Short mmCIF file of C-alpha atoms in Angstrom, two decimals:
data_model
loop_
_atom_site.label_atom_id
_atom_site.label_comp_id
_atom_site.label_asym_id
_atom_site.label_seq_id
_atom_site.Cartn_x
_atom_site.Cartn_y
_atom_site.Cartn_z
CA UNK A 18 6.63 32.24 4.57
CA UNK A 19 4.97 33.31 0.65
CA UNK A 20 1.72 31.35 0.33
CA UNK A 21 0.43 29.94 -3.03
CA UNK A 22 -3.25 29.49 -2.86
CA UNK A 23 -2.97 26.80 -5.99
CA UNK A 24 -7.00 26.32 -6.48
CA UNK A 25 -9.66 29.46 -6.59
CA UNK A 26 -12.09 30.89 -8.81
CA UNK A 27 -13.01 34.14 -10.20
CA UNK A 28 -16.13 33.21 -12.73
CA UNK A 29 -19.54 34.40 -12.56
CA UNK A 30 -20.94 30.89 -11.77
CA UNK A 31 -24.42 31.24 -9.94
CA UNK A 32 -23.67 28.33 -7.36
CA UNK A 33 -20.21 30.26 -6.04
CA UNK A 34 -22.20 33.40 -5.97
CA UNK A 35 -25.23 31.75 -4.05
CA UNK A 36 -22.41 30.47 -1.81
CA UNK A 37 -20.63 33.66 -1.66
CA UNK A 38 -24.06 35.29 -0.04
CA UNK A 39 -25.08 32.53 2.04
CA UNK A 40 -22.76 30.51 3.41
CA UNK A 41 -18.96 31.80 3.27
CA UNK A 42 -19.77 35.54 3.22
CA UNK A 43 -16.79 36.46 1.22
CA UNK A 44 -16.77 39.02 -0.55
CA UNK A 45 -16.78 37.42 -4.36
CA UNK A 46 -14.80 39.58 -6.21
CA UNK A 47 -11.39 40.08 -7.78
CA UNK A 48 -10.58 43.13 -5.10
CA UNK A 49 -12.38 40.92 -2.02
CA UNK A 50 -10.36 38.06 -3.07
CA UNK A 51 -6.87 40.15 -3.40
CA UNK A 52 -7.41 41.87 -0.49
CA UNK A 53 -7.61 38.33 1.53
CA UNK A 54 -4.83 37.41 -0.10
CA UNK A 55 -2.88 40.57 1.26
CA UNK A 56 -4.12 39.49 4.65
CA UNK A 57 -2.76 36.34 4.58
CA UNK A 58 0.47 36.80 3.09
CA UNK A 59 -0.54 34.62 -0.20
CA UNK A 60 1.41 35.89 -3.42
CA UNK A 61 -0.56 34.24 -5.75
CA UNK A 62 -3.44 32.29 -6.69
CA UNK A 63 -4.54 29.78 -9.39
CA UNK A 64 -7.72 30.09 -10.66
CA UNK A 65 -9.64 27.22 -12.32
CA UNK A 66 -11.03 27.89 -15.44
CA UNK A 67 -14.83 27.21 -15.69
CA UNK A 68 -18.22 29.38 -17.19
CA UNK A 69 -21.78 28.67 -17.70
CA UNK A 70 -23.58 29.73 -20.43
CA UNK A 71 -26.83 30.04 -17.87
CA UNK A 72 -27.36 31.01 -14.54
CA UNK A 73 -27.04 27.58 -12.49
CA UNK A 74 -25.79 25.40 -15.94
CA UNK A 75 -22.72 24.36 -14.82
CA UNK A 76 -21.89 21.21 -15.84
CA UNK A 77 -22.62 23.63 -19.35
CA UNK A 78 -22.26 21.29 -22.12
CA UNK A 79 -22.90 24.24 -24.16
CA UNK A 80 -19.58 26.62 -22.37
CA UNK A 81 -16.79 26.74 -24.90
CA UNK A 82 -13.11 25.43 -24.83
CA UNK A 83 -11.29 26.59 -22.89
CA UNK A 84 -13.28 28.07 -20.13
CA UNK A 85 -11.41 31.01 -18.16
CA UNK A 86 -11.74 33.50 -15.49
CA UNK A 87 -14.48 35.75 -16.67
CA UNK A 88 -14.67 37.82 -13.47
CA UNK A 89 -11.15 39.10 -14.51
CA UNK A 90 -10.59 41.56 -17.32
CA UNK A 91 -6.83 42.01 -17.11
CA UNK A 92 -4.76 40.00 -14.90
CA UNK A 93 -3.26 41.40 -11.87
CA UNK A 94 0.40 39.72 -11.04
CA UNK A 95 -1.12 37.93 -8.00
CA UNK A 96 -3.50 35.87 -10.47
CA UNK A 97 -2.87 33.14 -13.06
CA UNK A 98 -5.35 30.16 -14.20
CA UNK A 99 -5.83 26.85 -15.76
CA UNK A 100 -7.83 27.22 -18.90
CA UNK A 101 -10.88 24.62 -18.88
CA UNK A 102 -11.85 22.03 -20.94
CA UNK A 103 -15.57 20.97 -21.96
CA UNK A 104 -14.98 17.77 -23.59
CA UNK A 105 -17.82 18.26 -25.49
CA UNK A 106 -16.28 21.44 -27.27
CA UNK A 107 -12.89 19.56 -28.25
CA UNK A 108 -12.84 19.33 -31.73
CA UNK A 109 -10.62 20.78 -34.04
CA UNK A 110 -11.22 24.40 -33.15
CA UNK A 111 -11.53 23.69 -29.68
CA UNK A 112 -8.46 22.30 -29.11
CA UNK A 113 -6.33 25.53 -31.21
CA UNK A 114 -8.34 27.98 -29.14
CA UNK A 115 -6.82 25.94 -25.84
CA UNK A 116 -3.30 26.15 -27.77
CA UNK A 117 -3.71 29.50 -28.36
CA UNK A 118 -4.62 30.10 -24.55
CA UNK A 119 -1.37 28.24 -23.27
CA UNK A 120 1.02 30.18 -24.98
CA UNK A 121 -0.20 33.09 -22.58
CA UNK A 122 2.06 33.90 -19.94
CA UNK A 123 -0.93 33.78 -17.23
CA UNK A 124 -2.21 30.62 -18.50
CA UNK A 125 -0.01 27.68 -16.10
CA UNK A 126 -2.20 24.32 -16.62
CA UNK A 127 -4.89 22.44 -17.66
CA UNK A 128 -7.89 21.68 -15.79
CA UNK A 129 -9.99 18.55 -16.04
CA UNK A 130 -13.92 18.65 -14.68
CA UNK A 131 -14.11 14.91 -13.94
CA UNK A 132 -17.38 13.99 -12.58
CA UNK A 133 -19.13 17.39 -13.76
CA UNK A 134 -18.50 16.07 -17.51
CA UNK A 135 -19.50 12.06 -18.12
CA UNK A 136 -16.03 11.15 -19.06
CA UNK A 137 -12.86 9.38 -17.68
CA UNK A 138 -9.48 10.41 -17.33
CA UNK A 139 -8.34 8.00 -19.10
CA UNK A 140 -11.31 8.31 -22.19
CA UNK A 141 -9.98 8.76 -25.91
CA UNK A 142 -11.81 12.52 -25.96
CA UNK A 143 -8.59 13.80 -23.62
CA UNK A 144 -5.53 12.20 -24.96
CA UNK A 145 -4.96 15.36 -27.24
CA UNK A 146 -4.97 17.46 -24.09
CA UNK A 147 -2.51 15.75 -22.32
CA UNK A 148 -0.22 15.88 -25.65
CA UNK A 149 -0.42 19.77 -25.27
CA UNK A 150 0.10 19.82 -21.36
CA UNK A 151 3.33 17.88 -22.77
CA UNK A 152 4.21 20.63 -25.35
CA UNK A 153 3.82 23.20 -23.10
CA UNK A 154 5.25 21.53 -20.19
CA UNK A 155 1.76 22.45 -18.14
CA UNK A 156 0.24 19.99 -15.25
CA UNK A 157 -3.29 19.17 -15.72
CA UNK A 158 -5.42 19.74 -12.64
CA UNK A 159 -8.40 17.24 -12.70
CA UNK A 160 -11.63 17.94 -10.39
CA UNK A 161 -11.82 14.49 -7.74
CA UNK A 162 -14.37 13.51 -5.65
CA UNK A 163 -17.72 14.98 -4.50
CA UNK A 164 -19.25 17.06 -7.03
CA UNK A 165 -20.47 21.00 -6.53
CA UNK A 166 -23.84 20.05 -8.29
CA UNK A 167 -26.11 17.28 -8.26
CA UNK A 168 -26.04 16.75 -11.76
CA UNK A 169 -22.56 15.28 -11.94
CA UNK A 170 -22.34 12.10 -11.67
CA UNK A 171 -19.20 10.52 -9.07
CA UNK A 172 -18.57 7.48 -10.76
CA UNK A 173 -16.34 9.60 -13.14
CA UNK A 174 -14.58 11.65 -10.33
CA UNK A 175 -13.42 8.86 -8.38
CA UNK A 176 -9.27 9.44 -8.29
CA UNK A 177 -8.18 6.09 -9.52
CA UNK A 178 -9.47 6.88 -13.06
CA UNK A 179 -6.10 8.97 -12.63
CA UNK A 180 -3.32 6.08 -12.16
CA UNK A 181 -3.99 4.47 -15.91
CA UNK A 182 -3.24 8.09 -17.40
CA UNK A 183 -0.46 8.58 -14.82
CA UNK A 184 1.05 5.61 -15.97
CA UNK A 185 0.75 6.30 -19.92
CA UNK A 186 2.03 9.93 -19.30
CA UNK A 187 4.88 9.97 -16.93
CA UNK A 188 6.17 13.21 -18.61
CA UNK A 189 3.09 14.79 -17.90
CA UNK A 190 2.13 16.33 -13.91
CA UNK A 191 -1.00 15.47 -12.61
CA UNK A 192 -2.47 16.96 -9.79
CA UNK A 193 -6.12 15.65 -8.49
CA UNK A 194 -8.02 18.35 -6.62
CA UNK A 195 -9.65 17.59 -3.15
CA UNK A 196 -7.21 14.70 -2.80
CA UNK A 197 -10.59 13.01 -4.37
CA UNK A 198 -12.31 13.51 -1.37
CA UNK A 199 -14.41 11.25 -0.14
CA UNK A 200 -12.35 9.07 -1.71
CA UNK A 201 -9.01 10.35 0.02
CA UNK A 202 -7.42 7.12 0.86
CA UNK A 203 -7.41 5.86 -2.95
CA UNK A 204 -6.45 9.33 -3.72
CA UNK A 205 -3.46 8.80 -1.28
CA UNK A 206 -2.17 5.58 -3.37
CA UNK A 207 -2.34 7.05 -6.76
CA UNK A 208 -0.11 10.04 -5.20
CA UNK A 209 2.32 7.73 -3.31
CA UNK A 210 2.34 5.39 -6.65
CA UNK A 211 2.76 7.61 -9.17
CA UNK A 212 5.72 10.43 -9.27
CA UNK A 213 3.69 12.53 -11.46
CA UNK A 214 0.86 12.74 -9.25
CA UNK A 215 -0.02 15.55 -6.68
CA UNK A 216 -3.02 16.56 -4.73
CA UNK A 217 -4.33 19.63 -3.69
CA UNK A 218 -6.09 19.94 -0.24
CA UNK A 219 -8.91 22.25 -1.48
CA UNK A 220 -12.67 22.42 -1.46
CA UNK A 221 -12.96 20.10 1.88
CA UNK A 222 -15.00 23.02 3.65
CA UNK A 223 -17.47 24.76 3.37
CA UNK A 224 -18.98 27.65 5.19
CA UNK A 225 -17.52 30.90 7.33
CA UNK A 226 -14.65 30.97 9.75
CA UNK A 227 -17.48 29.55 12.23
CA UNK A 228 -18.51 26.63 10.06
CA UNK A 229 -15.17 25.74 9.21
CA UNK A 230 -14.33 25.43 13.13
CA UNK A 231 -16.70 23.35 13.75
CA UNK A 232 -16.01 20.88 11.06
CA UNK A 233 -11.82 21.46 11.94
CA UNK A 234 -12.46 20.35 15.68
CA UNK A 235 -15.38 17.83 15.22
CA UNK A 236 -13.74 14.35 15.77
CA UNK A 237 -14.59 12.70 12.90
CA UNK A 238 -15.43 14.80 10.30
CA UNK A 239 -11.55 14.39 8.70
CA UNK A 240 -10.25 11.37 10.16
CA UNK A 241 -9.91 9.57 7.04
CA UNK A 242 -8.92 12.48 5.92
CA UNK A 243 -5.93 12.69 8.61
CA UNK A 244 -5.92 8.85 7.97
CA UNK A 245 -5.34 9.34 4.09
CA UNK A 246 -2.34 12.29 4.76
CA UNK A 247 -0.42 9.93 7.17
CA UNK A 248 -0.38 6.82 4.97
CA UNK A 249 0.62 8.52 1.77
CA UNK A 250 3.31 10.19 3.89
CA UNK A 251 4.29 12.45 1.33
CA UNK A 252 3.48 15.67 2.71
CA UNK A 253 5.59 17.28 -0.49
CA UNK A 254 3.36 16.09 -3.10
CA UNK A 255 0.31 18.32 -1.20
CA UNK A 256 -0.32 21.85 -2.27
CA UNK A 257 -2.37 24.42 -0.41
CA UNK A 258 -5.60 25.50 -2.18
CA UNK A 259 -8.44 27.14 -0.81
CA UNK A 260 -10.88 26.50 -3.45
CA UNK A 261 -12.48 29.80 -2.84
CA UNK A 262 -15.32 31.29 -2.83
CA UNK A 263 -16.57 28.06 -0.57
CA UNK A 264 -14.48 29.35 2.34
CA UNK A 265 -12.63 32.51 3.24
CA UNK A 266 -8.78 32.31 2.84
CA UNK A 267 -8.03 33.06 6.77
CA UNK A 268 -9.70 29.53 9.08
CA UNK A 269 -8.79 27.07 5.73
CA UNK A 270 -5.26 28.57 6.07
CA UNK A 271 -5.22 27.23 9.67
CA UNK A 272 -7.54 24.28 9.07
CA UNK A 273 -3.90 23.23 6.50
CA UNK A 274 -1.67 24.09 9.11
CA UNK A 275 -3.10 22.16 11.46
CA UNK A 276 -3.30 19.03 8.91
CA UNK A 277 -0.02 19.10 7.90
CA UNK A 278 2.99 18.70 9.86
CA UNK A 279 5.23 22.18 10.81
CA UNK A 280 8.16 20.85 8.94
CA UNK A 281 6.06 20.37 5.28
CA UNK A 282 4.44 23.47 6.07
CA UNK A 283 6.91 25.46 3.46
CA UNK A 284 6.39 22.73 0.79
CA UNK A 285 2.64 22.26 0.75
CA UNK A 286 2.27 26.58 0.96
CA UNK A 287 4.81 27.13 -1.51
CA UNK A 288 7.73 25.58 -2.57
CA UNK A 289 5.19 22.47 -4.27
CA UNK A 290 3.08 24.69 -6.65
CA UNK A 291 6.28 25.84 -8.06
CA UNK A 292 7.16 22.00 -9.02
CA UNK A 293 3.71 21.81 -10.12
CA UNK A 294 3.35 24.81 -11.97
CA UNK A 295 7.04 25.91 -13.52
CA UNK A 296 5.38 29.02 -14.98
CA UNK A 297 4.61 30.58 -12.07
CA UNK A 298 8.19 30.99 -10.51
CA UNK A 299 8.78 34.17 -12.32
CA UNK A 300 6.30 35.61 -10.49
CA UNK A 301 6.60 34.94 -7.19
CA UNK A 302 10.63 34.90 -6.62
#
């Protein structure tokens, strides 16, 4: 079975590196990152789009739009992204330099930093982004849930924010990242409400193949999470991410197995992110 891993990163961001050394002992770099891919039989990845200006700024008010992969110089066929948005750099010039970035072939979405940025979903400051995801017939990928820095703040990360721009963009896919985890059983609605809306099932580990055992078998540490997957009961709407460097490719690949149900297993690895992402068939069938 070909794997999409459908949310990564490859930017020199001081918190994935810190992680990277300490906790998931991946090797963080594009030829560590490939060569887990090759392991794993994954075909391709989506990287998220995000830089800091400084060493430990992200949320970087100051990082431009749109935010890329700058760990990549060229990209390989096994790597495509979602350019980034800082809604603070969305004017006029902004918003033609994200343009310009979605006409590229390796360019397949849009992604959102809810929580890390102290706006909505649904706030006037987006609504031009979502008319260009139209244009260019691009999902936008929104971040959900817990934040990766104390400095965001979770009231705007919370996945509901998602169903009023859901609902005033059918023609537009929306998928939320980390199924908004904590907040996994709201996140379940807006996916089982909403056609347009699909979650990825990164980012809910992190830590080594050890770590992520012991947070896989512990009782309780996903049962809302198992809870959340079982009363949306659609399985196809899920997509596989990793959200690497926060855990190598290999135990989250089984943690996913093991969460989804054998017979999904082809649409949640593979067969979804091409729904979700039309660019990317082309380069991986």
């Amino acid at each position: 079975m070909k794997i999409i891993d459908a949310h990564m990163h490859l930017s020199h961001i001081a918190s994935f590196k810190e992680t990277a050394a300490n906790r998931s002992f991946v090797d963080y770099s594009v030829d560590g990152l490939l060569r887990e891919y090759a392991e794993n039989g994954v075909v391709l990845g989506i990287g998220m789009g995000v830089t800091e200006t400084a060493a430990g700024g992200f949320p970087d008010r100051e990082a431009p739009t749109p935010m890329g992969l700058d760990m990549v110089e060229s990209y390989p066929g096994q790597i495509v992204y979602c350019p980034g948005v800082n809604p603070f750099k969305l004017g006029n010039a902004g918003l033609d330099e994200l343009e310009q970035a979605l006409q590229r072939p390796e360019a397949v979405g849009i992604k959102i930093y809810l929580g890390y940025y102290p706006y909505y979903a649904y706030d006037d400051v987006y609504q031009p982004v979502y008319e260009l995801a139209k244009q260019y017939k691009v999902p936008v990928v929104y971040h959900t849930g817990d934040t990766y820095s104390e400095r965001g703040l979770l009231k705007y990360s919370h996945p509901l924010t998602v169903d009023e721009v859901a609902v005033a963009h059918r023609d537009v896919n929306f998928m939320i990242a980390h199924f908004g985890d904590p907040w996994v059983l709201d996140g379940a609605e807006i996916v089982y409400k909403n056609r347009n809306v699909f979650a990825d099932l990164s980012g809910l580990m992190v830590g080594d193949a050890a770590e992520c055992a012991r947070l896989k078998d512990s009782p309780l540490f996903f049962a809302h999470l198992r809870h959340a997957v079982t009363y949306c009961d659609h399985y196809e709407k899920m997509l596989f991410g990793t959200d690497w460097p926060l855990a190598p490719v290999q135990p989250y690949l089984q943690f996913v197995q093991e969460l989804i149900p054998e017979a999904y297993h082809e649409h949640v690895f593979y067969k979804t992110a091409l729904r979700v992402f039309p660019k990317i068939a082309p380069l991986v069938e």
